[in-house]
Short mmCIF file of C-alpha atoms in Angstrom, two decimals:
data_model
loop_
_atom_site.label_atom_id
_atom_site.label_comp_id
_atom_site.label_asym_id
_atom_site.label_seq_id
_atom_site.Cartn_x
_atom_site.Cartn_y
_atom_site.Cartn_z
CA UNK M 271 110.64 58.96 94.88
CA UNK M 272 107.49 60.67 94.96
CA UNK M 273 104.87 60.17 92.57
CA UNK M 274 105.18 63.40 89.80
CA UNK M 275 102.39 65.84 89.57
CA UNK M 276 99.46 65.54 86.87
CA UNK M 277 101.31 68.63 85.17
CA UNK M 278 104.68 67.18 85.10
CA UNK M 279 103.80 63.55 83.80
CA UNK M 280 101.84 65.20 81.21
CA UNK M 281 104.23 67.95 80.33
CA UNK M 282 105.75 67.35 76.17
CA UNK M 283 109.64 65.97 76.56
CA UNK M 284 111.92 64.87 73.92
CA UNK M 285 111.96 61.74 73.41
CA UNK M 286 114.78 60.92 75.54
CA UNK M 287 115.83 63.92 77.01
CA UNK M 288 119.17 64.99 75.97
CA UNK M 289 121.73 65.64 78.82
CA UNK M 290 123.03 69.02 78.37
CA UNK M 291 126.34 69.24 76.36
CA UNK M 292 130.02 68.59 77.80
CA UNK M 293 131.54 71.33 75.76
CA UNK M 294 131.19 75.14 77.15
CA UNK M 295 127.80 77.10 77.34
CA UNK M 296 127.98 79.85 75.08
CA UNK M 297 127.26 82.81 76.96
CA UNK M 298 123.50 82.69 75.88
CA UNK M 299 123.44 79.34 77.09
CA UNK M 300 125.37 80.28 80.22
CA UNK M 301 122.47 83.04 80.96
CA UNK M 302 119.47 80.70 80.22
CA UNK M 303 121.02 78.00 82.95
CA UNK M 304 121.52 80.79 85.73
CA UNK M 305 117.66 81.77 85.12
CA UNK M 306 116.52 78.42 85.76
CA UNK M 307 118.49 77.52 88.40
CA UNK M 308 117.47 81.13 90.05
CA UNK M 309 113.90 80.25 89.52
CA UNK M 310 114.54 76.76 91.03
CA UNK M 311 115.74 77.90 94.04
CA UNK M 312 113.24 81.39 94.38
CA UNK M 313 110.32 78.54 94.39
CA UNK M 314 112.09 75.96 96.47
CA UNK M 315 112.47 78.25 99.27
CA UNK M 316 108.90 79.21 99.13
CA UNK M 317 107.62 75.57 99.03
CA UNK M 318 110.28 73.00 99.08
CA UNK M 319 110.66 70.02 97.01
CA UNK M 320 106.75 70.04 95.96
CA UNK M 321 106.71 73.76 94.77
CA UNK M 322 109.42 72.73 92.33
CA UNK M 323 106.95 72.09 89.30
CA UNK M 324 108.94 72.10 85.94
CA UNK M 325 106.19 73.82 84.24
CA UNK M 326 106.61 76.29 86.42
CA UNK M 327 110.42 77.01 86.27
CA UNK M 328 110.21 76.87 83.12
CA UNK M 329 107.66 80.18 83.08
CA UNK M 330 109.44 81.96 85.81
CA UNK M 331 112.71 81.48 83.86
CA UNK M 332 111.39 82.22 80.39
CA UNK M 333 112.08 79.07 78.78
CA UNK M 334 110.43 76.83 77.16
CA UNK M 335 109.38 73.57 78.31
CA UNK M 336 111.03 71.51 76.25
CA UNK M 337 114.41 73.46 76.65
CA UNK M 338 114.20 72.76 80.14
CA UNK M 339 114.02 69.07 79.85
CA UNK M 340 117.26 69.14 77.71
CA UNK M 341 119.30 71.41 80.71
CA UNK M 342 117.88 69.04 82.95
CA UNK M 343 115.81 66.05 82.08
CA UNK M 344 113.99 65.68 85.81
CA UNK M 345 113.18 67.60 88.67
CA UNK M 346 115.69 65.85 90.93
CA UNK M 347 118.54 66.97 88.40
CA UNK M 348 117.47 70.45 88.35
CA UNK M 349 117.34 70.97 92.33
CA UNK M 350 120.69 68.99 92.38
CA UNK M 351 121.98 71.30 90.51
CA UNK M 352 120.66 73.93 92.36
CA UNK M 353 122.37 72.63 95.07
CA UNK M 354 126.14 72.61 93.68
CA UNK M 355 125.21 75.73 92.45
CA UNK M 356 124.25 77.60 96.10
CA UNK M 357 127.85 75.61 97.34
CA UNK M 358 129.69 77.63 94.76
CA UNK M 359 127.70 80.79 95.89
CA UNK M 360 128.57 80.00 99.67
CA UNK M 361 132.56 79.34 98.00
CA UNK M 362 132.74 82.58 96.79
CA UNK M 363 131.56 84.10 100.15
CA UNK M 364 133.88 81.84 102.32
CA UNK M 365 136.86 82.74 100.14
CA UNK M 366 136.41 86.26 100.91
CA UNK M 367 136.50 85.73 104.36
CA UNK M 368 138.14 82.69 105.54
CA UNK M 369 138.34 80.84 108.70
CA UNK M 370 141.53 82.07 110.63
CA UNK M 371 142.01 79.31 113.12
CA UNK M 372 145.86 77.67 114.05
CA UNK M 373 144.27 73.85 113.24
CA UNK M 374 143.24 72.98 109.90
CA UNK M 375 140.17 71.00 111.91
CA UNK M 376 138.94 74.06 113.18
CA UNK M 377 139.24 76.07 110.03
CA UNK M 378 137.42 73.25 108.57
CA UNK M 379 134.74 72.78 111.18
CA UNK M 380 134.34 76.82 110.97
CA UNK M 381 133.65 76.67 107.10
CA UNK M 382 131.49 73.85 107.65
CA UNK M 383 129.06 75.05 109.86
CA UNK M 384 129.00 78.65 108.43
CA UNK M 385 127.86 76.64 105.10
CA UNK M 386 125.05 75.17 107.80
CA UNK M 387 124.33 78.09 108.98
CA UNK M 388 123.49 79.66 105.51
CA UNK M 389 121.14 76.39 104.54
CA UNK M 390 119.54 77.19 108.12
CA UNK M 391 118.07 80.47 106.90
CA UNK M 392 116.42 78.81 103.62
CA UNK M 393 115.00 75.54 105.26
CA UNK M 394 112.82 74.72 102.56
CA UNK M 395 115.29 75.38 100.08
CA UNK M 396 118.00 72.92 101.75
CA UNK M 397 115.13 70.72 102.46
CA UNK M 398 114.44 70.10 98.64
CA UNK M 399 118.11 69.95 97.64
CA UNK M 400 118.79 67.50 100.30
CA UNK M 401 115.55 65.42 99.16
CA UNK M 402 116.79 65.48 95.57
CA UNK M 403 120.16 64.12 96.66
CA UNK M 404 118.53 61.51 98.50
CA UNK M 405 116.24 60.54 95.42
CA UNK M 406 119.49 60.77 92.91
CA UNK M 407 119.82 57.69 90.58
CA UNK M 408 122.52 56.80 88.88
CA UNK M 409 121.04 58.62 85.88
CA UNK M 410 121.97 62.07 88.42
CA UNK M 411 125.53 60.72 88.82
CA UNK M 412 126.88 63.89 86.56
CA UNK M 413 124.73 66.37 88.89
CA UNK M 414 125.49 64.71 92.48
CA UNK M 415 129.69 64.61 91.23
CA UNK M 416 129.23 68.36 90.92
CA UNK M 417 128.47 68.57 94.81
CA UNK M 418 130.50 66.21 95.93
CA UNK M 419 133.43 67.89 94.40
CA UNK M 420 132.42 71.11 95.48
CA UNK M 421 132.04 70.34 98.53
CA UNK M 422 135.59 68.86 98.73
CA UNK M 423 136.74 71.87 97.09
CA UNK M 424 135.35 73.94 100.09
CA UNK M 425 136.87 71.69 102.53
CA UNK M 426 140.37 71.86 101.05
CA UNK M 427 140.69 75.59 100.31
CA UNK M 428 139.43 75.48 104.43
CA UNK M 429 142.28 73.04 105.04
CA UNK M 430 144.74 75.02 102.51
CA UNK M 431 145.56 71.40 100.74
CA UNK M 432 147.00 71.72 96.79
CA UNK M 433 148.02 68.42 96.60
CA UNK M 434 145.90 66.54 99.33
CA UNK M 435 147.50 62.89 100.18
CA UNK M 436 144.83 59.53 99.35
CA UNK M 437 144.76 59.71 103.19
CA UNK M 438 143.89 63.23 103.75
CA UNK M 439 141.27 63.23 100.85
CA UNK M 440 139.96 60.02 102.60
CA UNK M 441 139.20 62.04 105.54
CA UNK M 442 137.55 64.70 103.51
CA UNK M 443 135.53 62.39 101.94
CA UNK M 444 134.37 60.92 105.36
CA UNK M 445 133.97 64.78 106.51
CA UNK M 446 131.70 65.75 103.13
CA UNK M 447 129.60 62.55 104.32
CA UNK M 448 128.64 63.23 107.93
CA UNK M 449 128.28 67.58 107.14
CA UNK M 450 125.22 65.70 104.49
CA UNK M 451 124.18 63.67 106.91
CA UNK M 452 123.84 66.29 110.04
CA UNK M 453 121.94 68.37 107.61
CA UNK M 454 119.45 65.46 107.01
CA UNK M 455 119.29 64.79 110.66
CA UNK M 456 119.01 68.78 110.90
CA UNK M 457 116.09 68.94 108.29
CA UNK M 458 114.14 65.86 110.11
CA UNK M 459 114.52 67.77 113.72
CA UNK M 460 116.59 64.87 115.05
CA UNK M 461 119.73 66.71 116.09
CA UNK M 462 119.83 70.25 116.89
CA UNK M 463 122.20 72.54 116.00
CA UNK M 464 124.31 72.31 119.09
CA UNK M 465 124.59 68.61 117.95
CA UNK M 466 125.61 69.47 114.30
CA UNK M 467 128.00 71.57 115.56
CA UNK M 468 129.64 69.02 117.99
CA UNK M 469 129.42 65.94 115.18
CA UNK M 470 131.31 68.63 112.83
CA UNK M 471 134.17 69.58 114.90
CA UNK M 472 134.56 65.38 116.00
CA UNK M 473 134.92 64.10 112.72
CA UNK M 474 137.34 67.39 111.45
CA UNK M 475 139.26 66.64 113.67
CA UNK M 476 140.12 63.57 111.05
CA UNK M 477 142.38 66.43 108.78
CA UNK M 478 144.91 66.82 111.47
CA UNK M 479 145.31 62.66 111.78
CA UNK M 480 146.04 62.50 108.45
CA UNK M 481 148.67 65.93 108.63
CA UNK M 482 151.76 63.86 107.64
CA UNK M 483 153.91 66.88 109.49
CA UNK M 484 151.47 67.22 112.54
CA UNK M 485 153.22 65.89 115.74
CA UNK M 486 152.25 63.03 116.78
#
């Protein structure tokens, strides 16, 4: 992981910052967590990864420093979280218009790349989310669960799965892995979109496989 700026390794934190609370925000809580993660994400997609400076969230937010910390002890956990936070943005939007297709592959492989296609129009924004995954400990297990099972979630409201079988969430698990990995490929400029959009639609095609009532 990158070194941290001057600003950042001196910045005050609690001695051993607290991970926020499992029990429910309070609604003041609630509206102090959407500020920072909007500020994370306004600089991210002017900058990327590097204009992510926790003093500065913190100031564009309105927080204080040390609040921060406890929401989200590191800058990888914040931009993670920015990240499952955008997926449940792009959730709502999908849900409103969902893929129409015959095959659940294609309605999957739709949803997919229209989820590409909005990370294509922030670049530096999905280029620090996608860094932060990458640099995830285990101490970001909590935050990089989040996406993971928001991701899945897209995937099965594409596939219209309540009750998924181990095999079917096997293959959505080996879908979630390769739509992360054409965006890193994406983000490097080693695959263009044509070949995202061909890798997507080959490995969706894993959902009708596993279709217990699909012909075979």
């Amino acid at each position: 992981m990158p070194a941290q700026s001057k600003a950042e390794a001196s910045a005050p934190r609690p001695a051993r910052a607290a991970r926020p609370s499992t029990s429910p925000l309070t609604e003041r809580q609630e509206a102090r967590r959407r500020r920072i993660l909007r500020a994370s994400a306004q600089l991210a997609s002017r900058g990327g990864f590097d204009a992510v400076q926790m003093r500065e969230v913190a100031e564009s937010s309105q927080v204080a420093l040390g609040t921060l910390y406890r929401y989200f002890p590191s800058k990888v956990h914040l931009l993670v979280a920015t990240m499952q936070d955008q997926l449940e943005h792009m959730h709502g939007t999908l849900r409103k218009k969902p893929p129409a297709s015959d095959s659940a592959a294609e309605r999957v492989a739709e949803t997919l790349m229209r989820a590409f296609r909005a990370l294509q129009r922030e670049p530096h924004l999905a280029d620090a989310m996608v860094r932060a995954l990458t640099f995830a400990d285990r101490s970001v297990s909590p935050e990089v669960d989040q996406v993971s099972r928001q991701t899945t979630a897209i995937i099965l409201d594409a596939v219209g799965l309540d009750d998924p079988t181990p095999e079917q969430l096997s293959a959505v698990r080996v879908i979630e892995h390769t739509w992360h990995s054409a965006l890193i490929t994406w983000l490097s400029g080693r695959a263009s979109i044509a070949q995202v959009k061909i890798d997507i639609e080959t490995v969706c095609r894993l959902i009708d496989l596993t279709d217990p009532h699909a012909p075979r």
